[in-house]
Tab-separated table of C-alpha atoms and ligand atoms in Angstrom:
chain	number	residue	atom	x	y	z
A	1	MET	CA	-5.392	-15.285	18.811
A	2	ASN	CA	-6.376	-16.753	15.440
A	3	ILE	CA	-7.533	-13.824	13.353
A	4	GLY	CA	-9.125	-13.786	9.902
A	5	ILE	CA	-8.676	-10.463	8.071
A	6	ILE	CA	-10.817	-9.721	5.001
A	7	CYS	CA	-9.593	-6.913	2.755
A	8	TYR	CA	-9.217	-5.584	-0.748
A	9	PRO	CA	-5.868	-6.534	-2.277
A	10	THR	CA	-5.449	-3.449	-4.443
A	11	HIS	CA	-3.561	-0.165	-3.911
A	12	GLY	CA	-6.020	1.536	-1.569
A	13	GLY	CA	-5.873	2.732	2.001
A	14	SER	CA	-8.089	0.043	3.495
A	15	GLY	CA	-5.955	-2.754	2.010
A	16	VAL	CA	-2.768	-1.071	3.240
A	17	VAL	CA	-4.105	-0.705	6.790
A	18	ALA	CA	-5.360	-4.318	6.814
A	19	SER	CA	-2.023	-5.634	5.501
A	20	GLU	CA	0.132	-3.608	7.888
A	21	LEU	CA	-2.127	-4.627	10.775
A	22	ALA	CA	-1.715	-8.266	9.732
A	23	ILE	CA	2.078	-7.878	9.705
A	24	GLY	CA	2.059	-6.216	13.141
A	25	LEU	CA	-0.225	-8.858	14.653
A	26	ALA	CA	1.776	-11.716	13.114
A	27	GLN	CA	5.000	-10.280	14.550
A	28	LYS	CA	3.361	-10.398	17.967
A	29	GLY	CA	2.722	-14.119	17.532
A	30	HIS	CA	-0.919	-14.114	16.438
A	31	GLU	CA	-1.927	-16.443	13.614
A	32	VAL	CA	-3.345	-14.254	10.840
A	33	HIS	CA	-5.380	-15.510	7.898
A	34	ILE	CA	-5.870	-13.042	5.047
A	35	ILE	CA	-8.935	-13.566	2.894
A	36	SER	CA	-9.198	-11.674	-0.387
A	37	TYR	CA	-9.718	-12.194	-4.114
A	38	ALA	CA	-5.934	-11.885	-4.686
A	39	PRO	CA	-2.831	-11.590	-2.472
A	40	PRO	CA	-2.713	-7.998	-1.135
A	41	PHE	CA	0.243	-6.145	-2.676
A	42	ARG	CA	1.835	-5.366	0.680
A	43	LEU	CA	1.784	-9.067	1.625
A	44	ARG	CA	3.455	-10.551	-1.429
A	45	ALA	CA	6.684	-11.236	0.494
A	46	PHE	CA	6.799	-14.046	3.060
A	47	HIS	CA	5.689	-13.170	6.585
A	48	GLN	CA	5.823	-15.731	9.370
A	49	ASN	CA	2.357	-16.427	10.850
A	50	ILE	CA	0.483	-14.941	7.870
A	51	PHE	CA	-1.535	-17.240	5.629
A	52	ILE	CA	-3.157	-15.970	2.432
A	53	HIS	CA	-6.432	-17.464	1.209
A	54	GLU	CA	-7.911	-16.506	-2.133
A	55	VAL	CA	-11.682	-16.696	-2.469
A	56	ASP	CA	-13.052	-19.142	-5.035
A	57	VAL	CA	-15.978	-17.736	-6.949
A	58	ALA	CA	-18.038	-20.481	-8.550
A	59	SER	CA	-19.187	-19.816	-12.080
A	60	TYR	CA	-22.088	-21.594	-13.733
A	61	PRO	CA	-23.827	-20.833	-17.049
A	62	LEU	CA	-26.962	-19.803	-15.141
A	63	PHE	CA	-25.070	-17.125	-13.196
A	64	LYS	CA	-24.922	-13.847	-15.013
A	65	TYR	CA	-23.159	-12.441	-11.922
A	66	PRO	CA	-20.987	-14.959	-10.007
A	67	SER	CA	-21.367	-14.303	-6.273
A	68	TYR	CA	-18.152	-13.128	-4.603
A	69	GLU	CA	-20.053	-12.493	-1.362
A	70	LEU	CA	-21.159	-16.135	-1.048
A	71	GLY	CA	-17.737	-17.452	-2.064
A	72	LEU	CA	-16.207	-15.255	0.630
A	73	ALA	CA	-18.706	-16.429	3.278
A	74	ALA	CA	-18.036	-20.073	2.356
A	75	LYS	CA	-14.266	-19.508	2.630
A	76	LEU	CA	-14.703	-17.854	6.038
A	77	VAL	CA	-16.722	-20.796	7.360
A	78	GLU	CA	-14.089	-23.248	6.087
A	79	LEU	CA	-11.299	-21.246	7.757
A	80	ALA	CA	-13.211	-20.825	11.005
A	81	GLU	CA	-13.619	-24.606	11.163
A	82	ASN	CA	-10.123	-25.607	10.063
A	83	HIS	CA	-8.118	-22.914	11.845
A	84	HIS	CA	-10.368	-22.229	14.838
A	85	LEU	CA	-10.646	-18.519	14.139
A	86	ASP	CA	-11.465	-16.363	17.143
A	87	ILE	CA	-12.112	-13.165	15.196
A	88	ILE	CA	-13.070	-12.281	11.649
A	89	HIS	CA	-12.027	-8.677	10.998
A	90	ALA	CA	-13.689	-7.155	7.923
A	91	HIS	CA	-11.929	-4.116	6.444
A	92	TYR	CA	-14.366	-2.013	4.412
A	93	ALA	CA	-18.011	-2.737	5.090
A	94	ILE	CA	-19.090	-3.677	1.565
A	95	PRO	CA	-19.433	-6.584	1.071
A	96	HIS	CA	-16.981	-7.895	3.662
A	97	ALA	CA	-19.010	-7.192	6.802
A	98	ALA	CA	-22.123	-8.789	5.290
A	99	SER	CA	-20.196	-11.933	4.295
A	100	ALA	CA	-18.671	-12.123	7.783
A	101	TYR	CA	-22.157	-11.942	9.302
A	102	LEU	CA	-23.381	-14.744	7.037
A	103	ALA	CA	-20.356	-16.914	7.845
A	104	LYS	CA	-20.974	-16.463	11.554
A	105	GLN	CA	-24.582	-17.608	11.162
A	106	ILE	CA	-23.513	-20.719	9.253
A	107	TYR	CA	-20.581	-21.669	11.475
A	108	ASN	CA	-21.764	-24.138	14.050
A	109	ASN	CA	-19.745	-22.631	16.889
A	110	ALA	CA	-20.871	-19.055	16.365
A	111	ARG	CA	-20.791	-18.228	20.067
A	112	ARG	CA	-17.024	-18.440	19.931
A	113	LEU	CA	-16.436	-16.718	16.598
A	114	LYS	CA	-16.685	-12.907	16.785
A	115	THR	CA	-16.778	-10.368	13.973
A	116	VAL	CA	-15.201	-6.918	13.847
A	117	THR	CA	-15.798	-4.373	11.072
A	118	THR	CA	-13.505	-1.450	10.338
A	119	LEU	CA	-15.119	1.404	8.425
A	120	HIS	CA	-12.598	3.126	6.169
A	121	GLY	CA	-14.443	5.911	4.411
A	122	THR	CA	-16.056	5.501	1.047
A	123	ASP	CA	-17.861	2.404	2.388
A	124	ILE	CA	-19.846	4.976	4.409
A	125	THR	CA	-19.557	8.290	2.607
A	126	LEU	CA	-19.927	7.192	-1.011
A	127	VAL	CA	-20.702	3.565	-1.790
A	128	GLY	CA	-22.485	2.779	1.451
A	129	ALA	CA	-24.725	5.806	1.100
A	130	ASP	CA	-26.007	4.497	-2.239
A	131	PRO	CA	-29.663	3.501	-1.711
A	132	SER	CA	-29.004	-0.003	-3.041
A	133	PHE	CA	-26.470	-0.712	-0.248
A	134	ARG	CA	-27.798	1.416	2.612
A	135	ARG	CA	-29.909	-1.163	4.441
A	136	ILE	CA	-27.228	-3.832	4.168
A	137	VAL	CA	-24.479	-1.535	5.450
A	138	LYS	CA	-26.627	-0.444	8.411
A	139	PHE	CA	-27.506	-4.076	9.159
A	140	ALA	CA	-23.871	-5.213	8.927
A	141	ILE	CA	-22.741	-2.411	11.260
A	142	GLU	CA	-25.439	-3.242	13.798
A	143	LYS	CA	-24.725	-6.978	13.704
A	144	SER	CA	-20.920	-6.869	13.930
A	145	ASP	CA	-19.661	-7.764	17.409
A	146	GLY	CA	-17.316	-4.767	17.240
A	147	VAL	CA	-17.047	-1.779	14.924
A	148	THR	CA	-14.146	0.618	14.480
A	149	ALA	CA	-13.805	3.775	12.380
A	150	VAL	CA	-10.555	5.391	11.261
A	151	SER	CA	-11.432	8.886	12.549
A	152	HIS	CA	-13.874	10.687	14.815
A	153	TYR	CA	-15.232	12.333	11.702
A	154	LEU	CA	-16.065	8.933	10.167
A	155	LYS	CA	-17.555	7.663	13.418
A	156	ASN	CA	-19.879	10.680	13.690
A	157	ARG	CA	-20.773	10.585	10.010
A	158	THR	CA	-21.678	6.873	10.314
A	159	ILE	CA	-23.866	7.487	13.379
A	160	GLU	CA	-25.707	10.345	11.648
A	161	GLU	CA	-26.014	8.846	8.208
A	162	PHE	CA	-27.089	5.351	9.285
A	163	ASP	CA	-28.815	6.220	12.571
A	164	ILE	CA	-26.498	3.931	14.538
A	165	HIS	CA	-26.955	3.524	18.303
A	166	ARG	CA	-24.117	1.156	19.104
A	167	GLU	CA	-20.522	1.855	20.110
A	168	ILE	CA	-18.041	2.630	17.356
A	169	ARG	CA	-14.423	2.708	18.493
A	170	VAL	CA	-12.064	5.159	16.777
A	171	ILE	CA	-8.716	3.602	15.889
A	172	TYR	CA	-6.558	5.790	13.669
A	173	ASN	CA	-4.502	4.717	10.664
A	174	PHE	CA	-0.864	4.187	11.548
A	175	VAL	CA	2.680	4.137	10.166
A	176	ASP	CA	5.973	2.514	11.022
A	177	PRO	CA	8.385	5.312	12.043
A	178	GLY	CA	11.270	3.001	11.099
A	179	GLN	CA	10.079	2.700	7.499
A	180	PRO	CA	11.519	6.041	6.218
A	181	ALA	CA	15.084	5.183	7.276
A	182	ARG	CA	14.901	1.966	5.230
A	183	ASN	CA	13.993	3.964	2.117
A	184	ARG	CA	16.263	6.980	2.369
A	185	GLY	CA	18.474	7.489	-0.658
A	186	LEU	CA	16.553	5.210	-3.030
A	187	CYS	CA	15.111	8.104	-5.036
A	188	SER	CA	17.341	10.495	-6.968
A	189	ARG	CA	16.133	14.092	-6.865
A	190	GLU	CA	18.465	14.958	-9.726
A	191	ALA	CA	16.796	12.385	-11.967
A	192	PHE	CA	13.406	14.102	-11.523
A	193	ALA	CA	14.626	17.668	-11.113
A	194	PRO	CA	18.001	18.038	-12.859
A	195	LYS	CA	18.089	21.824	-12.494
A	196	GLY	CA	17.286	21.783	-8.787
A	197	GLU	CA	13.566	22.391	-9.296
A	198	LYS	CA	11.183	21.951	-6.344
A	199	ILE	CA	9.226	18.677	-6.345
A	200	LEU	CA	5.520	18.339	-5.532
A	201	MET	CA	3.893	14.930	-5.225
A	202	HIS	CA	0.432	13.392	-5.230
A	203	ALA	CA	-0.484	9.721	-4.767
A	204	SER	CA	-3.956	8.213	-4.978
A	205	ASN	CA	-6.263	5.873	-6.839
A	206	PHE	CA	-7.240	8.703	-9.244
A	207	ARG	CA	-10.932	8.498	-8.388
A	208	PRO	CA	-13.136	11.602	-8.763
A	209	VAL	CA	-13.174	11.999	-4.952
A	210	LYS	CA	-9.413	12.799	-5.095
A	211	ARG	CA	-9.886	15.841	-7.413
A	212	VAL	CA	-6.677	15.115	-9.287
A	213	GLY	CA	-7.521	17.944	-11.702
A	214	ASP	CA	-6.945	20.345	-8.786
A	215	VAL	CA	-3.489	18.839	-8.288
A	216	VAL	CA	-2.585	19.835	-11.866
A	217	ARG	CA	-4.141	23.309	-11.468
A	218	ILE	CA	-2.257	23.935	-8.208
A	219	PHE	CA	0.957	22.783	-9.828
A	220	ALA	CA	0.441	25.022	-12.872
A	221	GLN	CA	0.213	28.069	-10.576
A	222	VAL	CA	3.285	27.012	-8.595
A	223	ARG	CA	5.328	26.376	-11.737
A	224	GLY	CA	4.309	29.792	-13.021
A	225	ARG	CA	6.290	31.303	-10.138
A	226	ILE	CA	8.930	28.717	-9.182
A	227	PRO	CA	10.771	26.094	-11.275
A	228	ALA	CA	9.023	22.888	-10.194
A	229	LYS	CA	8.159	19.305	-11.083
A	230	LEU	CA	5.091	17.240	-10.192
A	231	LEU	CA	5.164	13.507	-9.486
A	232	PHE	CA	1.876	11.637	-9.856
A	233	VAL	CA	1.769	8.198	-8.259
A	234	GLY	CA	-1.089	5.741	-8.744
A	235	GLU	CA	-3.619	4.526	-11.251
A	236	GLY	CA	-7.330	4.937	-11.664
A	237	PRO	CA	-10.235	6.175	-13.728
A	238	ASP	CA	-9.222	9.866	-13.821
A	239	ARG	CA	-5.692	9.272	-15.056
A	240	PRO	CA	-6.518	9.850	-18.779
A	241	PHE	CA	-8.356	13.057	-17.832
A	242	VAL	CA	-5.481	14.356	-15.764
A	243	GLN	CA	-2.900	13.492	-18.431
A	244	ARG	CA	-4.950	15.433	-20.971
A	245	LEU	CA	-5.331	18.378	-18.594
A	246	ALA	CA	-1.558	18.513	-17.955
A	247	SER	CA	-0.925	18.453	-21.684
A	248	ASP	CA	-3.630	21.097	-22.404
A	249	MET	CA	-1.986	23.327	-19.786
A	250	ASN	CA	1.395	22.874	-21.529
A	251	LEU	CA	3.000	21.367	-18.461
A	252	GLY	CA	4.828	18.818	-20.613
A	253	SER	CA	7.526	16.750	-18.967
A	254	ASP	CA	7.285	18.778	-15.755
A	255	VAL	CA	4.464	16.392	-14.799
A	256	GLN	CA	5.536	12.779	-14.501
A	257	PHE	CA	3.277	9.757	-14.051
A	258	LEU	CA	4.938	6.929	-12.159
A	259	GLY	CA	2.000	4.501	-12.024
A	260	GLU	CA	1.194	2.289	-9.058
A	261	GLN	CA	3.986	1.910	-6.505
A	262	ASP	CA	3.904	-0.637	-3.675
A	263	GLN	CA	5.815	1.701	-1.353
A	264	LEU	CA	5.600	5.481	-1.422
A	265	GLU	CA	8.435	6.096	1.064
A	266	PRO	CA	11.344	6.157	-1.426
A	267	LEU	CA	9.519	8.830	-3.424
A	268	PHE	CA	8.666	10.961	-0.395
A	269	PHE	CA	12.410	11.513	0.013
A	270	CYS	CA	12.382	13.307	-3.332
A	271	ALA	CA	9.353	15.464	-2.487
A	272	ASP	CA	9.181	18.938	-0.942
A	273	LEU	CA	5.401	18.997	-0.552
A	274	PHE	CA	2.550	16.478	-0.779
A	275	LEU	CA	-0.745	17.624	-2.334
A	276	LEU	CA	-4.073	16.055	-1.303
A	277	PRO	CA	-6.955	18.264	-2.503
A	278	SER	CA	-9.638	15.567	-1.958
A	279	GLU	CA	-13.362	16.167	-1.978
A	280	GLN	CA	-13.620	13.703	0.890
A	281	GLU	CA	-11.060	11.898	3.036
A	282	SER	CA	-12.064	9.961	6.125
A	283	PHE	CA	-8.482	9.970	7.421
A	284	GLY	CA	-5.912	10.476	4.654
A	285	LEU	CA	-3.380	7.682	5.055
A	286	THR	CA	-1.130	9.050	2.294
A	287	ALA	CA	-0.936	12.384	4.117
A	288	LEU	CA	0.232	10.554	7.230
A	289	GLU	CA	2.746	8.500	5.219
A	290	ALA	CA	4.127	11.758	3.771
A	291	MET	CA	4.395	13.307	7.244
A	292	ASN	CA	6.184	10.183	8.488
A	293	CYS	CA	8.888	10.929	5.912
A	294	GLY	CA	8.996	14.585	6.924
A	295	VAL	CA	6.983	15.881	3.974
A	296	PRO	CA	4.456	18.624	4.812
A	297	VAL	CA	0.975	18.318	3.327
A	298	ILE	CA	-1.207	20.841	1.529
A	299	SER	CA	-4.740	19.494	1.496
A	300	THR	CA	-8.399	20.264	1.827
A	301	ASP	CA	-9.934	20.619	5.283
A	302	VAL	CA	-12.459	17.817	4.842
A	303	GLY	CA	-13.379	14.706	6.810
A	304	GLY	CA	-10.689	13.347	9.098
A	305	LEU	CA	-7.800	15.382	7.659
A	306	PRO	CA	-7.930	17.942	10.520
A	307	GLU	CA	-7.379	15.009	12.913
A	308	VAL	CA	-4.127	14.175	11.093
A	309	ILE	CA	-2.713	17.513	9.971
A	310	VAL	CA	-2.157	20.395	12.382
A	311	GLN	CA	-2.914	23.632	10.550
A	312	GLY	CA	0.258	25.696	10.160
A	313	GLU	CA	2.378	23.124	11.995
A	314	THR	CA	2.515	20.004	9.853
A	315	GLY	CA	0.760	21.339	6.774
A	316	TYR	CA	-2.004	23.632	5.579
A	317	MET	CA	-5.661	22.871	4.825
A	318	PHE	CA	-8.029	24.821	2.575
A	319	PRO	CA	-11.674	24.510	1.502
A	320	VAL	CA	-12.413	22.043	-1.301
A	321	GLY	CA	-11.616	23.590	-4.687
A	322	ASP	CA	-9.555	26.483	-3.293
A	323	VAL	CA	-6.819	25.995	-5.867
A	324	ALA	CA	-5.523	29.552	-5.497
A	325	GLY	CA	-5.230	29.174	-1.707
A	326	MET	CA	-3.369	25.866	-1.935
A	327	ALA	CA	-1.078	27.113	-4.727
A	328	GLY	CA	-0.377	30.383	-2.879
A	329	LYS	CA	0.631	28.537	0.276
A	330	ALA	CA	2.819	26.117	-1.709
A	331	ILE	CA	4.611	29.039	-3.368
A	332	GLU	CA	5.080	30.760	-0.003
A	333	LEU	CA	6.554	27.649	1.620
A	334	LEU	CA	8.777	26.693	-1.290
A	335	SER	CA	10.195	30.226	-1.224
A	336	ASP	CA	10.959	30.091	2.500
A	337	PRO	CA	13.399	27.249	3.259
A	338	ALA	CA	13.408	27.937	7.010
A	339	ALA	CA	9.595	27.756	7.294
A	340	LEU	CA	9.526	24.591	5.160
A	341	GLU	CA	12.208	22.955	7.290
A	342	LEU	CA	10.276	23.675	10.488
A	343	LEU	CA	7.131	22.200	8.961
A	344	LYS	CA	9.037	19.069	7.877
A	345	THR	CA	10.384	18.481	11.388
A	346	ARG	CA	6.967	18.945	12.969
A	347	ALA	CA	5.256	16.721	10.394
A	348	ARG	CA	7.605	13.853	11.149
A	349	ARG	CA	7.316	14.423	14.901
A	350	ARG	CA	3.521	14.308	14.798
A	351	ALA	CA	3.505	11.049	12.794
A	352	GLU	CA	5.922	9.504	15.270
A	353	GLN	CA	4.180	10.741	18.402
A	354	PHE	CA	0.550	10.023	17.564
A	355	PHE	CA	0.333	7.463	14.756
A	356	ASP	CA	3.127	4.985	15.460
A	357	ALA	CA	2.094	1.390	14.675
A	358	ALA	CA	3.529	0.404	18.056
A	359	ARG	CA	0.872	2.581	19.651
A	360	ILE	CA	-2.086	1.792	17.384
A	361	ILE	CA	-1.815	-1.982	16.786
A	362	PRO	CA	-2.209	-2.726	20.530
A	363	GLN	CA	-5.501	-0.777	20.352
A	364	TYR	CA	-6.810	-3.328	17.834
A	365	GLU	CA	-5.493	-6.200	19.978
A	366	ALA	CA	-7.171	-4.787	23.086
A	367	PHE	CA	-10.402	-4.290	21.142
A	368	TYR	CA	-10.350	-7.932	19.966
A	369	ARG	CA	-9.870	-9.072	23.588
A	370	GLU	CA	-12.756	-6.924	24.792
A	371	ILE	CA	-14.997	-8.370	22.088
A	372	LEU	CA	-13.932	-11.954	22.865
A	373	ASN	CA	-14.624	-11.443	26.567
A	374	SER	CA	-17.977	-9.753	26.078
B	401	GMT	O1	-9.736	6.514	-1.099
B	401	GMT	C1	-8.812	5.715	-0.970
B	401	GMT	O2	-7.630	6.024	-1.007
B	401	GMT	C2	-9.136	4.292	-0.776
B	401	GMT	C3	-9.886	4.054	0.469
B	401	GMT	C4	-9.927	2.610	0.799
B	401	GMT	O3	-10.784	2.260	1.561
B	401	GMT	O4	-9.159	1.778	0.339
B	401	GMT	O5	-9.291	4.876	1.498
B	401	GMT	C5	-10.059	5.177	2.637
B	401	GMT	O6	-9.454	4.437	3.675
B	401	GMT	C6	-8.156	4.888	4.106
B	401	GMT	C7	-7.637	3.922	5.165
B	401	GMT	O7	-8.430	3.910	6.293
B	401	GMT	C8	-8.258	6.324	4.588
B	401	GMT	O8	-7.012	6.772	5.049
B	401	GMT	C9	-8.742	7.196	3.423
B	401	GMT	O9	-8.908	8.522	3.890
B	401	GMT	C10	-10.083	6.673	2.908
B	401	GMT	N1	-10.456	7.404	1.690
B	401	GMT	C11	-11.508	8.253	1.659
B	401	GMT	O10	-12.211	8.495	2.629
B	401	GMT	C12	-11.772	8.899	0.352
């Protein structure tokens, strides 16, 4: 198949899923065209069968706001014509699904070109629910030839919130079980924790929805009982706030900020626990990536997280804001090496058994075929 994939290029779950899907599809011999405003970070290296197309956004003195959406639609039409695309797969509804719809209307062989939209989370729960986008998101979902959501939670939330009556297929986020082995030994525990301290880790885009302040508060309670270090990975609007909070709580150099990292796997090998106290999480790709490296997760019990984490087996989930609960469980686990070891083994096993790319990517392929034959 010739597949066009639209995604965000930045360090975010939807871009990671789109990029890893592109790599998996390309390895299976499909021709994959990536359309974005910059090369996605996971696709900077060369991959056979993957072609990157950056969207040109025309500027003109009259335009106060240059239109990315129209530039994207124009690029999609050009690619559909020149590369005979079968499918345009939009990752994240806003504005990608709307631009895909427009491109399909313009393209003069629209009966052949099909569109698929994958809903990732905040495109439904946060941004999409904004009154200014609501009608467009609903329209784009209804007009896509196929729609997928990354969890049953997100599927149900979409149906309720947007009064959707069409099929939405659930296809989970995925990981490559071979990836951890390629990254083992790259991170030195001693460099982060020279006195053998325990290491906790959080990675996100530091948006309010991630409640990074709770990460610091949990860590402060843990460090009060056990010598420990906290690794913060990522960048985003709440980073200054969280740096200030860590300093106000006198956590000093026990909290380290590593900035954006293209791959989290090397760091997971230094971590004992992964913290994800989000307000909302439609799936929780970072939790799955941690589990894939055998790192148990302490998180909230929101959204799709209960579809990823098995309570008491691969991690522990608590209500949003239950800092004491999450800290207490972290202390308990870090003080019980045998219990932690069991959790690590089960976390890795669950990632391998249920979320292996080799199992999930064929679900996308099969979905494309169904849509093309419908
Ligand atoms: O919140 C993020 O980390 C970014 C966001 C995105 O779309 O880039 O992530 C969402 O999509 C991921 C991939 O499907 C999911 O694993 C995340 O749970 C989801 N984030 C939220 O729902 C907050």
